Coordinates of C-alpha atoms and ligand atoms in Angstrom, one line a residue:
M247 CA -1.8 -27.0 -6.2
G248 CA -1.7 -27.6 -2.3
D249 CA 0.3 -25.1 0.4
G250 CA 2.7 -26.0 -1.5
R251 CA 5.0 -25.9 2.2
H252 CA 5.9 -29.5 2.0
S253 CA 6.4 -30.0 -2.0
D254 CA 9.2 -31.9 -2.7
A255 CA 10.7 -29.6 -5.7
T256 CA 10.8 -30.3 -8.9
N257 CA 13.1 -29.6 -11.7
T258 CA 11.4 -28.4 -13.7
T259 CA 7.6 -26.9 -15.2
D260 CA 5.9 -28.7 -18.0
N261 CA 7.0 -27.1 -20.2
G262 CA 10.6 -28.0 -18.8
Q263 CA 11.3 -24.1 -19.1
Y264 CA 12.6 -23.2 -15.3
A265 CA 14.8 -25.2 -13.2
V266 CA 14.3 -25.3 -9.8
I267 CA 16.9 -24.4 -7.0
V268 CA 14.9 -25.0 -4.1
K269 CA 16.6 -27.4 -1.4
D270 CA 14.5 -29.9 0.8
A271 CA 12.3 -28.0 3.2
A272 CA 14.0 -27.1 6.0
G273 CA 13.0 -24.0 7.8
F274 CA 10.6 -23.7 10.2
A275 CA 7.5 -25.5 9.2
P276 CA 4.8 -24.7 11.6
P277 CA 1.0 -25.9 10.8
P278 CA -0.6 -23.5 8.9
N279 CA -3.3 -21.0 11.5
L280 CA -6.3 -21.3 9.3
L281 CA -6.3 -25.6 8.8
D282 CA -10.2 -25.5 7.9
Y283 CA -11.1 -22.2 6.3
E284 CA -14.7 -22.8 6.7
A285 CA -14.9 -23.8 10.4
V286 CA -13.0 -20.7 11.2
C287 CA -15.5 -18.7 9.3
D288 CA -18.0 -20.3 11.1
R289 CA -17.2 -19.9 14.1
F290 CA -15.6 -16.2 13.6
S291 CA -16.8 -13.5 15.6
W292 CA -14.4 -10.1 15.8
D293 CA -14.9 -10.2 19.6
A294 CA -12.8 -13.3 19.6
A295 CA -10.2 -11.6 17.0
R296 CA -9.9 -8.9 19.4
A297 CA -9.1 -11.7 22.4
M298 CA -6.0 -11.8 20.5
L299 CA -4.5 -8.5 21.6
E300 CA -4.7 -7.0 24.7
G301 CA -5.8 -3.5 24.6
L302 CA -5.1 -1.0 27.4
P303 CA -7.5 -0.9 30.8
D304 CA -10.8 0.9 30.7
G305 CA -11.2 -0.5 26.6
G306 CA -8.0 0.9 25.1
R307 CA -6.4 0.3 23.1
N308 CA -3.2 1.2 20.8
I309 CA -1.5 0.5 17.9
A310 CA 2.0 1.0 19.6
Y311 CA 1.2 -1.6 23.0
E312 CA 0.1 -4.6 20.5
A313 CA 2.5 -3.7 18.7
V314 CA 5.5 -3.5 20.7
D315 CA 4.9 -3.5 24.6
R316 CA 3.2 -6.4 24.8
H317 CA 5.7 -8.4 23.5
A318 CA 7.8 -6.6 25.4
A319 CA 6.5 -7.1 28.6
G320 CA 5.8 -11.0 27.9
G321 CA 8.8 -12.0 27.6
R322 CA 10.0 -11.4 24.0
G323 CA 11.4 -8.3 24.9
G324 CA 15.0 -9.7 23.8
H325 CA 13.4 -11.2 20.5
E326 CA 14.4 -9.6 17.3
A327 CA 11.9 -7.2 15.8
L328 CA 13.0 -5.2 13.1
R329 CA 16.3 -6.4 11.2
L330 CA 17.0 -3.1 9.0
I331 CA 19.5 -3.6 5.8
A332 CA 20.7 -0.5 4.5
A333 CA 21.4 0.9 1.4
D334 CA 25.0 0.8 2.0
G335 CA 25.6 -3.1 3.6
S336 CA 25.6 -2.3 6.9
R337 CA 23.4 -3.8 9.2
R338 CA 20.8 -2.7 12.5
S339 CA 18.8 -5.3 14.3
L340 CA 16.3 -3.8 17.5
S341 CA 14.7 -6.0 19.3
Y342 CA 10.7 -5.3 21.1
A343 CA 12.7 -4.0 23.9
A344 CA 14.6 -1.8 21.8
L345 CA 11.9 -0.6 19.6
R346 CA 9.6 -0.3 22.6
D347 CA 12.5 2.0 23.8
A348 CA 13.7 4.6 21.5
S349 CA 9.3 4.8 20.2
C350 CA 9.3 6.0 23.6
R351 CA 11.9 8.7 23.3
F352 CA 10.5 9.4 20.3
A353 CA 7.4 10.4 21.9
H354 CA 8.6 12.1 25.0
A355 CA 10.5 14.3 21.8
L356 CA 7.4 14.7 20.7
A357 CA 6.1 15.8 23.7
A358 CA 9.3 18.3 24.1
L359 CA 8.6 19.2 20.5
G360 CA 4.6 20.9 22.7
V361 CA 3.1 18.3 19.9
A362 CA -0.5 17.8 21.2
P363 CA -2.2 14.4 21.3
G364 CA -3.7 14.3 17.6
E365 CA -2.8 16.0 16.0
R366 CA -0.8 14.7 12.6
V367 CA 3.4 13.4 12.0
F368 CA 3.8 12.6 8.9
V369 CA 7.1 10.5 8.3
L370 CA 8.8 11.3 4.4
C371 CA 11.4 8.6 4.2
G372 CA 12.8 5.8 2.8
R373 CA 13.1 2.5 4.8
V374 CA 14.9 4.2 7.9
C375 CA 15.3 2.9 11.1
E376 CA 14.4 6.1 12.6
L377 CA 10.7 5.5 10.7
Y378 CA 10.2 2.6 12.3
V379 CA 10.2 3.9 16.1
A380 CA 9.0 7.6 15.0
V381 CA 5.5 5.9 13.6
L382 CA 5.1 4.4 16.9
G383 CA 6.2 6.6 18.7
A384 CA 4.3 9.2 17.1
F385 CA 0.8 6.2 17.7
R386 CA 2.5 6.3 21.7
A387 CA 1.7 9.6 21.7
G388 CA -1.5 9.8 20.9
C389 CA -0.7 11.5 17.4
T390 CA -1.8 10.6 14.1
V391 CA 0.2 9.3 11.5
C392 CA 0.5 10.0 8.1
P393 CA 3.5 8.0 5.6
L394 CA 4.6 10.1 2.2
F395 CA 6.4 8.3 -0.6
S396 CA 9.7 9.9 -1.1
A397 CA 9.7 9.6 -4.8
F398 CA 6.9 11.7 -4.2
G399 CA 7.9 15.3 -6.1
P400 CA 7.5 18.6 -4.4
E401 CA 3.6 18.4 -5.4
P402 CA 1.7 15.7 -4.3
I403 CA 3.8 16.9 -0.9
A404 CA 3.1 19.5 0.0
T405 CA -0.7 19.3 -1.0
R406 CA -1.4 16.2 1.0
M407 CA 0.7 18.2 3.4
E408 CA -1.5 21.2 3.8
L409 CA -4.7 19.4 3.6
G410 CA -3.5 17.3 6.5
D411 CA -2.2 19.8 8.7
A412 CA 0.7 18.6 9.0
R413 CA 2.4 19.7 12.1
V414 CA 5.4 18.0 12.5
L415 CA 7.4 16.3 9.2
V416 CA 10.4 13.5 10.2
T417 CA 12.3 13.5 7.0
T418 CA 16.2 12.7 5.9
R419 CA 18.7 15.1 5.1
A420 CA 18.5 15.1 1.6
L421 CA 15.1 14.7 0.7
Y422 CA 14.7 18.0 2.9
R423 CA 16.7 19.7 0.9
R424 CA 15.8 18.7 -2.3
K425 CA 11.4 19.0 -1.1
I426 CA 11.1 20.4 1.7
A427 CA 12.9 23.2 1.7
A428 CA 11.7 25.9 -0.6
L429 CA 7.5 25.0 0.3
R430 CA 7.7 25.7 3.9
E431 CA 6.7 28.9 3.7
R432 CA 3.3 27.0 1.8
L433 CA 3.1 25.1 5.4
P434 CA 2.5 27.4 7.9
G435 CA 1.3 25.0 10.3
L436 CA 4.5 22.7 9.3
R437 CA 5.8 23.4 13.2
H438 CA 8.7 21.2 13.2
V439 CA 10.9 19.1 10.9
I440 CA 12.5 16.7 12.3
L441 CA 15.9 15.0 10.4
T442 CA 17.0 11.4 10.6
D443 CA 20.5 11.4 9.4
G444 CA 21.3 16.0 11.0
S445 CA 23.5 16.4 12.8
T446 CA 23.2 19.3 15.3
T447 CA 26.2 20.9 14.2
E448 CA 25.8 21.3 10.6
A449 CA 21.7 21.9 11.1
E450 CA 19.9 22.7 8.7
P451 CA 17.3 25.7 9.4
D452 CA 14.7 25.5 10.9
T453 CA 14.5 21.7 11.3
H454 CA 15.5 19.4 14.9
A455 CA 18.4 16.7 14.2
W456 CA 16.8 13.7 15.7
D457 CA 20.2 13.0 17.7
G458 CA 19.6 16.7 19.1
I459 CA 16.1 15.8 19.6
V460 CA 15.0 12.8 20.8
E461 CA 18.4 10.4 21.8
S462 CA 18.3 12.5 25.0
Q463 CA 15.4 11.4 25.9
S464 CA 14.0 9.1 28.4
A465 CA 13.1 5.6 27.4
D466 CA 10.0 5.8 30.1
Y467 CA 6.9 7.5 28.9
V468 CA 3.7 6.6 29.6
L469 CA 1.4 6.1 26.9
H470 CA -0.8 8.1 25.7
P471 CA -4.7 6.2 27.2
T472 CA -6.1 6.2 23.8
R473 CA -9.3 5.0 22.3
P474 CA -10.0 2.5 20.1
E475 CA -11.7 5.4 18.0
D476 CA -9.0 7.9 18.5
I477 CA -7.2 7.9 14.9
A478 CA -4.0 6.4 14.2
L479 CA -3.2 7.3 10.2
L480 CA -4.3 9.0 7.7
H481 CA -3.3 7.7 3.9
F482 CA -4.2 9.4 1.0
T483 CA -5.1 7.7 -2.2
S484 CA -5.9 9.1 -5.4
G485 CA -9.6 9.1 -6.9
T486 CA -10.6 9.8 -10.2
T487 CA -11.7 13.7 -9.9
G488 CA -10.4 15.9 -6.7
R489 CA -7.8 15.9 -4.9
P490 CA -6.7 13.0 -3.0
K491 CA -8.4 11.4 -0.1
G492 CA -7.6 11.5 3.1
A493 CA -8.4 8.0 4.3
L494 CA -8.6 8.3 8.3
H495 CA -8.0 4.5 10.4
A496 CA -8.6 4.5 14.0
H497 CA -6.8 2.7 16.6
E498 CA -9.3 -0.4 16.5
A499 CA -8.0 -1.0 13.2
V500 CA -5.3 -3.0 14.2
V501 CA -7.3 -5.9 15.3
T502 CA -7.7 -6.3 11.4
H503 CA -4.1 -6.0 11.2
H504 CA -3.5 -8.2 13.3
M505 CA -6.1 -11.2 12.2
T506 CA -5.2 -11.4 8.8
G507 CA -1.7 -11.1 9.1
H508 CA -2.7 -14.6 11.4
Y509 CA -4.5 -15.9 9.1
A510 CA -4.2 -14.8 5.5
L511 CA -0.2 -14.4 6.3
D512 CA -0.1 -16.8 8.1
L513 CA 2.6 -14.9 10.5
H514 CA 4.3 -17.3 12.9
A515 CA 6.7 -16.3 16.1
E516 CA 9.2 -17.2 15.0
D517 CA 9.3 -16.6 11.1
I518 CA 11.1 -13.9 9.7
F519 CA 8.9 -11.8 7.6
W520 CA 9.6 -9.5 4.1
C521 CA 6.9 -6.9 3.0
T522 CA 8.7 -5.1 0.6
A523 CA 6.2 -2.1 -0.1
D524 CA 7.2 1.1 1.3
P525 CA 5.5 2.2 4.0
G526 CA 4.4 5.9 2.3
W527 CA 2.2 3.4 1.2
V528 CA -0.3 1.8 3.2
T529 CA 0.9 -1.6 2.8
G530 CA 3.6 -0.6 3.8
M531 CA 2.2 0.2 6.9
S532 CA -0.3 -2.4 7.6
Y533 CA 1.6 -5.3 7.1
G534 CA 5.1 -4.1 6.4
I535 CA 5.3 -2.5 10.5
I536 CA 2.5 -2.9 12.3
A537 CA 0.9 -7.0 11.3
P538 CA 3.7 -8.3 11.5
L539 CA 5.0 -5.9 14.9
T540 CA 1.7 -7.6 16.1
N541 CA 2.7 -11.2 15.6
G542 CA 5.6 -10.1 17.2
V543 CA 7.5 -12.1 14.4
T544 CA 11.4 -10.7 12.6
N545 CA 10.5 -8.0 10.6
V546 CA 13.3 -7.2 8.0
V547 CA 13.3 -4.1 6.3
V548 CA 15.0 -3.3 2.7
E549 CA 16.2 0.0 2.7
S550 CA 17.2 -0.2 -1.0
E551 CA 14.6 -0.4 -4.4
F552 CA 14.2 -3.2 -6.6
D553 CA 17.7 -5.5 -7.4
A554 CA 16.9 -8.9 -8.4
A555 CA 20.8 -10.0 -6.9
T556 CA 20.2 -7.9 -3.9
W557 CA 16.7 -9.2 -3.2
Y558 CA 17.6 -12.9 -3.4
G559 CA 20.0 -12.6 -2.1
V560 CA 17.9 -11.1 1.4
L561 CA 15.2 -13.7 1.0
E562 CA 18.7 -16.8 0.5
R563 CA 20.9 -14.7 3.5
E564 CA 18.3 -14.1 6.0
R565 CA 16.3 -16.7 5.5
V566 CA 13.0 -15.0 4.9
S567 CA 10.0 -18.1 5.9
V568 CA 7.1 -15.6 4.3
W569 CA 7.9 -13.3 1.5
Y570 CA 5.0 -10.7 0.9
T571 CA 5.7 -8.9 -2.6
A572 CA 3.6 -7.7 -5.6
P573 CA 3.3 -8.6 -8.7
T574 CA 5.3 -5.8 -11.0
A575 CA 8.7 -6.8 -8.5
I576 CA 7.5 -10.5 -9.4
R577 CA 7.6 -9.6 -13.4
M578 CA 10.8 -8.3 -13.4
L579 CA 12.2 -11.2 -11.9
M580 CA 10.2 -13.8 -14.0
K581 CA 11.8 -11.4 -16.7
L582 CA 15.4 -12.1 -15.9
G583 CA 14.4 -15.5 -15.7
T584 CA 15.2 -19.2 -14.6
E585 CA 19.4 -18.5 -14.8
A586 CA 19.5 -14.5 -12.3
L587 CA 18.0 -18.1 -9.7
A588 CA 20.9 -20.2 -9.9
G589 CA 22.7 -20.8 -6.8
Y590 CA 20.4 -19.7 -4.5
D591 CA 19.0 -21.7 -1.7
F592 CA 15.9 -20.3 -0.7
S593 CA 14.8 -23.6 1.7
A594 CA 13.5 -21.1 4.1
L595 CA 11.3 -19.9 2.2
R596 CA 7.6 -21.4 3.3
F597 CA 4.6 -17.9 2.3
L598 CA 4.5 -16.6 -0.3
A599 CA 2.1 -14.0 -0.2
S600 CA 1.4 -10.7 -3.1
V601 CA -0.4 -7.9 -3.6
G602 CA -2.1 -4.1 -5.3
E603 CA -2.5 -5.0 -8.7
P604 CA -3.5 -8.7 -10.6
L605 CA -0.9 -11.1 -10.1
N606 CA -1.4 -13.1 -13.8
P607 CA -1.4 -16.7 -13.7
E608 CA 1.8 -17.5 -14.8
A609 CA 3.7 -16.1 -11.7
V610 CA 2.1 -18.1 -9.6
V611 CA 3.3 -20.7 -12.1
W612 CA 6.3 -19.6 -12.2
S613 CA 6.6 -19.2 -8.4
N614 CA 6.0 -23.3 -8.3
A615 CA 8.4 -23.5 -10.0
A616 CA 10.8 -21.4 -8.8
F617 CA 10.2 -21.2 -5.2
G618 CA 8.7 -24.5 -5.8
M619 CA 5.6 -22.6 -3.8
P620 CA 2.7 -20.7 -4.8
F621 CA 2.4 -16.7 -4.7
H622 CA -0.4 -16.5 -2.7
D623 CA -2.6 -13.6 -4.0
N624 CA -4.5 -11.5 -1.7
W625 CA -6.7 -7.7 -2.5
W626 CA -7.3 -4.9 -0.8
Q627 CA -7.3 -1.5 -1.1
T628 CA -6.4 2.0 1.3
E629 CA -10.1 2.3 2.5
T630 CA -10.3 -1.2 3.9
G631 CA -7.2 -0.9 6.1
G632 CA -6.6 -4.7 6.0
I633 CA -6.9 -7.4 2.9
M634 CA -10.1 -8.0 2.7
I635 CA -10.2 -11.8 0.4
A636 CA -7.0 -13.5 0.4
N637 CA -5.5 -16.9 -0.9
Y638 CA -4.7 -19.1 1.9
C639 CA -1.8 -21.0 3.2
A640 CA -3.8 -25.0 4.0
L641 CA -6.3 -24.4 0.5
D642 CA -5.6 -24.5 -3.1
V643 CA -4.6 -21.7 -5.3
K644 CA -6.6 -20.6 -8.4
P645 CA -3.6 -19.1 -10.3
G646 CA -5.3 -15.7 -11.3
S647 CA -8.0 -15.6 -8.6
M648 CA -7.7 -13.1 -5.3
G649 CA -9.4 -15.8 -3.2
R650 CA -11.1 -15.9 -0.4
P651 CA -12.8 -13.2 1.9
L652 CA -11.1 -13.4 5.6
P653 CA -12.6 -14.3 8.2
G654 CA -15.7 -12.1 9.4
I655 CA -15.9 -10.5 5.8
D656 CA -19.1 -10.6 4.4
A657 CA -18.3 -10.0 0.6
A658 CA -20.7 -10.1 -2.3
I659 CA -20.9 -9.3 -6.3
V660 CA -23.6 -6.7 -6.7
S661 CA -25.1 -4.3 -9.1
R662 CA -26.2 -0.6 -8.8
G663 CA -29.4 0.2 -10.2
E664 CA -29.6 4.2 -12.3
D665 CA -31.0 5.3 -8.6
G666 CA -27.6 4.2 -6.7
T667 CA -29.5 0.8 -5.7
V668 CA -27.2 -2.1 -5.2
T669 CA -28.5 -5.5 -5.8
V670 CA -26.4 -8.6 -4.2
I671 CA -25.7 -10.8 -7.7
E672 CA -26.2 -14.3 -6.1
Q673 CA -25.4 -16.0 -9.5
A674 CA -21.7 -17.4 -9.8
D675 CA -19.7 -16.2 -12.5
E676 CA -21.3 -12.7 -12.8
E677 CA -19.3 -10.0 -13.3
G678 CA -20.2 -6.4 -10.9
E679 CA -18.8 -4.8 -8.1
L680 CA -16.9 -5.9 -5.5
A681 CA -19.2 -5.1 -1.8
L682 CA -17.7 -5.4 1.6
R683 CA -20.1 -5.6 4.5
R684 CA -19.5 -2.6 6.6
G685 CA -18.5 -3.2 9.8
W686 CA -14.5 -5.0 9.9
P687 CA -12.0 -3.0 12.6
S688 CA -9.6 -0.9 10.1
M689 CA -12.7 -0.3 7.4
M690 CA -11.7 3.8 7.1
R691 CA -13.7 6.1 9.5
D692 CA -14.4 8.9 7.4
Y693 CA -12.5 10.9 4.4
L694 CA -10.6 13.6 5.7
N695 CA -12.7 17.0 5.6
E696 CA -15.1 15.4 3.1
H697 CA -17.9 13.1 5.0
A698 CA -19.6 13.3 2.0
R699 CA -17.1 12.1 -0.5
Y700 CA -17.3 9.3 2.1
E701 CA -20.9 9.0 2.7
R702 CA -21.3 8.0 -1.1
C703 CA -18.3 4.8 -0.8
F704 CA -22.0 2.9 1.1
E705 CA -24.8 2.2 0.1
G706 CA -27.1 1.0 2.8
E707 CA -25.2 -1.9 4.5
W708 CA -22.7 -2.3 2.1
Y709 CA -19.2 -0.6 1.1
L710 CA -18.5 -0.4 -2.7
T711 CA -15.1 -0.8 -3.3
G712 CA -14.8 1.1 -6.9
D713 CA -13.4 -2.7 -8.0
L714 CA -15.9 -4.8 -11.4
A715 CA -14.8 -8.5 -9.8
R716 CA -17.2 -12.3 -9.6
R717 CA -17.0 -14.9 -7.5
D718 CA -17.0 -18.4 -9.3
A719 CA -19.1 -21.4 -7.4
D720 CA -16.3 -22.6 -5.2
G721 CA -16.4 -19.5 -3.4
Y722 CA -13.7 -17.1 -4.7
Y723 CA -12.9 -13.6 -6.0
W724 CA -11.6 -12.6 -9.8
F725 CA -10.7 -9.5 -10.5
V726 CA -11.7 -7.8 -13.7
G727 CA -10.6 -4.3 -13.6
R728 CA -11.5 -0.5 -12.2
A729 CA -15.3 0.6 -11.8
D730 CA -13.6 3.9 -12.1
D731 CA -10.2 5.7 -14.5
V732 CA -8.0 5.4 -11.4
I733 CA -4.7 4.1 -13.0
K734 CA -2.1 1.5 -10.9
S735 CA 1.1 1.1 -12.2
A736 CA 3.8 -0.3 -10.3
G737 CA 1.4 -0.8 -7.4
H738 CA 0.5 2.4 -7.2
L739 CA -2.7 3.8 -7.6
I740 CA -2.3 6.9 -9.8
G741 CA -5.1 9.4 -9.8
P742 CA -5.6 11.1 -13.5
F743 CA -6.7 14.3 -11.9
E744 CA -3.3 15.2 -10.4
V745 CA -1.5 14.6 -13.3
E746 CA -3.4 16.5 -15.5
S747 CA -3.7 19.4 -12.8
A748 CA 0.6 19.5 -12.6
L749 CA 0.6 19.4 -16.6
M750 CA -1.8 22.1 -16.9
E751 CA 0.4 24.6 -14.5
H752 CA 2.8 24.5 -18.0
A753 CA 1.9 27.9 -19.7
A754 CA 1.2 25.6 -23.2
V755 CA -1.1 22.9 -21.7
A756 CA -4.6 23.8 -22.9
E757 CA -6.1 20.4 -22.1
A758 CA -4.3 17.7 -20.9
G759 CA -6.5 14.1 -19.9
V760 CA -4.3 11.3 -18.5
I761 CA -4.9 7.3 -18.5
G762 CA -3.6 4.0 -18.1
I763 CA -2.2 2.2 -20.7
P764 CA -0.9 -1.2 -20.5
D765 CA 2.7 -2.3 -19.8
A766 CA 3.5 -5.4 -19.4
V767 CA 5.6 -5.3 -16.4
A768 CA 4.4 -2.3 -14.9
G769 CA 0.2 -3.4 -14.8
E770 CA -0.7 -0.1 -16.2
Q771 CA 1.7 3.6 -17.3
V772 CA 0.5 7.0 -17.1
K773 CA -0.3 8.8 -20.7
A774 CA -1.4 12.5 -20.9
F775 CA -2.7 13.4 -24.5
V776 CA -2.8 17.2 -24.7
A777 CA -4.1 20.8 -26.2
L778 CA -1.9 23.3 -26.5
K779 CA -2.6 26.4 -26.2
P780 CA -2.9 29.0 -29.1
G781 CA 0.4 30.3 -30.3
Y782 CA 2.2 26.9 -29.2
T783 CA 3.3 24.1 -31.6
A784 CA 3.8 20.7 -31.3
S785 CA 7.1 19.3 -31.5
R786 CA 9.6 16.6 -29.6
E787 CA 11.1 19.4 -27.8
L788 CA 7.7 20.9 -26.3
N789 CA 7.1 17.5 -25.1
R790 CA 10.2 16.9 -23.9
A791 CA 10.1 19.3 -22.0
L792 CA 6.5 18.8 -20.4
L793 CA 7.3 15.3 -19.6
G794 CA 10.2 16.8 -17.8
H795 CA 8.0 19.3 -16.1
A796 CA 5.7 16.7 -14.8
R797 CA 8.4 14.2 -13.4
K798 CA 9.9 17.9 -11.9
R799 CA 6.5 18.2 -10.1
L800 CA 4.6 15.2 -9.6
G801 CA 7.9 12.8 -9.1
A802 CA 8.7 9.4 -11.4
A803 CA 6.7 7.7 -10.0
V804 CA 3.4 9.5 -11.0
A805 CA 4.5 11.9 -14.0
P806 CA 3.4 10.3 -17.2
K807 CA 5.1 8.6 -19.1
T808 CA 4.5 9.3 -22.6
I809 CA 2.8 12.5 -23.7
E810 CA 0.9 13.0 -27.1
F811 CA 0.0 16.2 -28.5
R812 CA -4.3 16.4 -29.9
D813 CA -5.6 19.6 -31.7
N814 CA -9.0 18.7 -29.3
L815 CA -9.5 16.1 -26.7
P816 CA -13.8 14.3 -26.5
K817 CA -15.6 16.1 -23.3
T818 CA -18.4 15.5 -22.0
R819 CA -21.2 18.6 -22.1
S820 CA -20.6 19.5 -18.9
G821 CA -16.6 19.8 -20.4
K822 CA -15.6 17.0 -18.6
I823 CA -12.8 16.0 -20.6
M824 CA -13.9 11.2 -21.3
R825 CA -10.9 9.8 -20.4
R826 CA -12.7 6.8 -21.3
L827 CA -13.1 7.9 -24.6
L828 CA -9.6 9.1 -24.7
K829 CA -8.5 4.7 -23.7
A830 CA -11.2 3.2 -25.7
R831 CA -9.6 4.4 -28.9
E832 CA -6.1 4.1 -27.7
L833 CA -6.4 0.8 -27.1
G834 CA -9.0 -0.2 -30.9
L835 CA -11.8 -0.8 -27.7
P836 CA -15.4 -0.3 -28.6
E837 CA -16.6 3.4 -27.8
G838 CA -19.5 2.5 -25.1
D839 CA -22.1 4.9 -24.5
I840 CA -21.2 8.7 -26.2
S841 CA -24.7 10.2 -26.0
T842 CA -22.8 12.9 -23.7
L843 CA -20.1 13.4 -26.2
E844 CA -20.2 17.5 -26.8
S845 CA -16.5 18.5 -28.5
D846 CA -14.3 15.6 -30.7
E847 CA -10.4 15.3 -31.6
H848 CA -12.1 13.9 -35.7
Ligands
AMP847 P1 -4.4 1.2 -2.9 O1 -5.6 1.7 -2.3 O2 -3.8 2.0 -3.5 O3 -3.9 -0.1 -1.7 O4 -5.0 -0.1 -3.7 C1 -6.2 -0.2 -3.7 C2 -6.4 -1.5 -5.7 O5 -5.3 -1.9 -5.9 C3 -7.6 -1.8 -5.7 O6 -9.0 -1.4 -5.6 C4 -7.5 -2.7 -6.6 O7 -7.7 -2.1 -8.0 C5 -6.1 -3.0 -6.7 N1 -5.5 -4.1 -6.4 C6 -5.3 -3.9 -5.1 N2 -5.0 -5.9 -4.7 C7 -5.3 -6.6 -6.0 C8 -5.3 -7.9 -6.4 N3 -4.4 -8.7 -5.4 N4 -5.7 -7.5 -8.3 C9 -6.3 -6.8 -8.2 N5 -6.3 -5.8 -7.7 C10 -5.6 -5.5 -7.0

């Protein structure tokens, strides 16, 4: 299939299903950064990757310096760094120099508020300009940034802000009113709330207006001399049990961000890049902010949510050359068919990549027809901080495969023995757990306040990802599934425990078990099984009330789409709900080992 960059547009696929709109390549078409995979892997060293960046005096490292100041000082200050397209269609453009100045002002504002390096700055906004400025300004000030997804309900927000000991929150006035104001009492450590669109004349109580606190500051700021191992980022992610896990990442992670942007996304400084992920999640941070800026591109930011006409319009009008998106969105585009593509000029596009969930082989076939080039799937997770396995511009894509490990990344398929020992499976095509040899710069440094949980992710030299996969004879990795009960819906990782806990808060609920069920567009959908307390009867009204309760607490992105009542849920002898059994029964799959089953619904 090749890289597709130079392919002439064909008019139909083999089955003649899709008309092609791509014109002759007229856009930016540089030689790929990774031309000879084996050769680059052979000569790769992390020191050489570090040398792609600049660093601070005395071996220091700061993400904001690498992302912004380096370009601003190096003659590219006037280059467009951020191109923001607001939901109302208005546009804003910030050069690297303007982004440096704006983030310096924010860093000064933090100092003026008495916020110390190491304290945590949470951001909860849509994709607005202030978010990007605040994130870079907080790095600059040596603070730790924790992004939250703006579609979370109050409960996931409060849990994460409590666990993360949030000192500052940057949010919008609407989100503050809807989700935060009522939580302030629960968050005594939250000293400052900065409203991106708050006006000084009409302030919310106990908040600062962005204009009042940031805009008057000086644009000269002496960057806090962070060390490579100082913590820059806190990303919450979901596990099967317990509270969300807070993965901590160091400033040194920028080495991986940069080099994966270079090799896996093939970013060149003249690219117009668009990552559709929300910065509330790790992709939107690593590849929606950091990697594009360290690679010096123009980073397109679209505030509005998915809509095919808007997205196609952005690709065409902004002349996007590299596009990084996710399978759920691709499937939604595919569903709309050929008609939705008609009339667009995508000639600037030269590289497409996808992440976050399994990418169906049909999506690659479709993009070949629709855009004249394949989607390049890649794989990583919150804990790895950056792309670990990818399909590359210059290598053939095997539709359905996640690709091959990045230079410097040693991946393996392993099996775990009863005693926890790990054995590498050398044989091709054998299924096992995907493991990565520890030691790359963006590996999480710890789980916040849960060091034992962090240690359990490792066995000797291997980091165990919790994903099942296989490797074929050509060294390509294929995703098989999760080894745990975590749910991936529309690209968002959802912990069943968090959903069950919210349901259990309802007076009628005695037990709840939450699973993911397959969905043609979202990958998986959240489904809950609920047993009621004595005195409550299953009814359509109660079902609706429970769905409403969950949506209000958790937000629509996390809440179950369906709830089913059961008299009893299958449990182990120690009382743990057997989600795997619920799922097997729901999907008509083999029930597997049920020797620990204690009570049952049947
Ligand atoms: P997150 O930490 O939210 O980024 O989610 C990481 C998880 O998403 C991985 O452990 C996988 O289960 C899944 N994932 C990410 N990328 C892919 C991919 N390309 N193919 C299949 N699953 C993926």
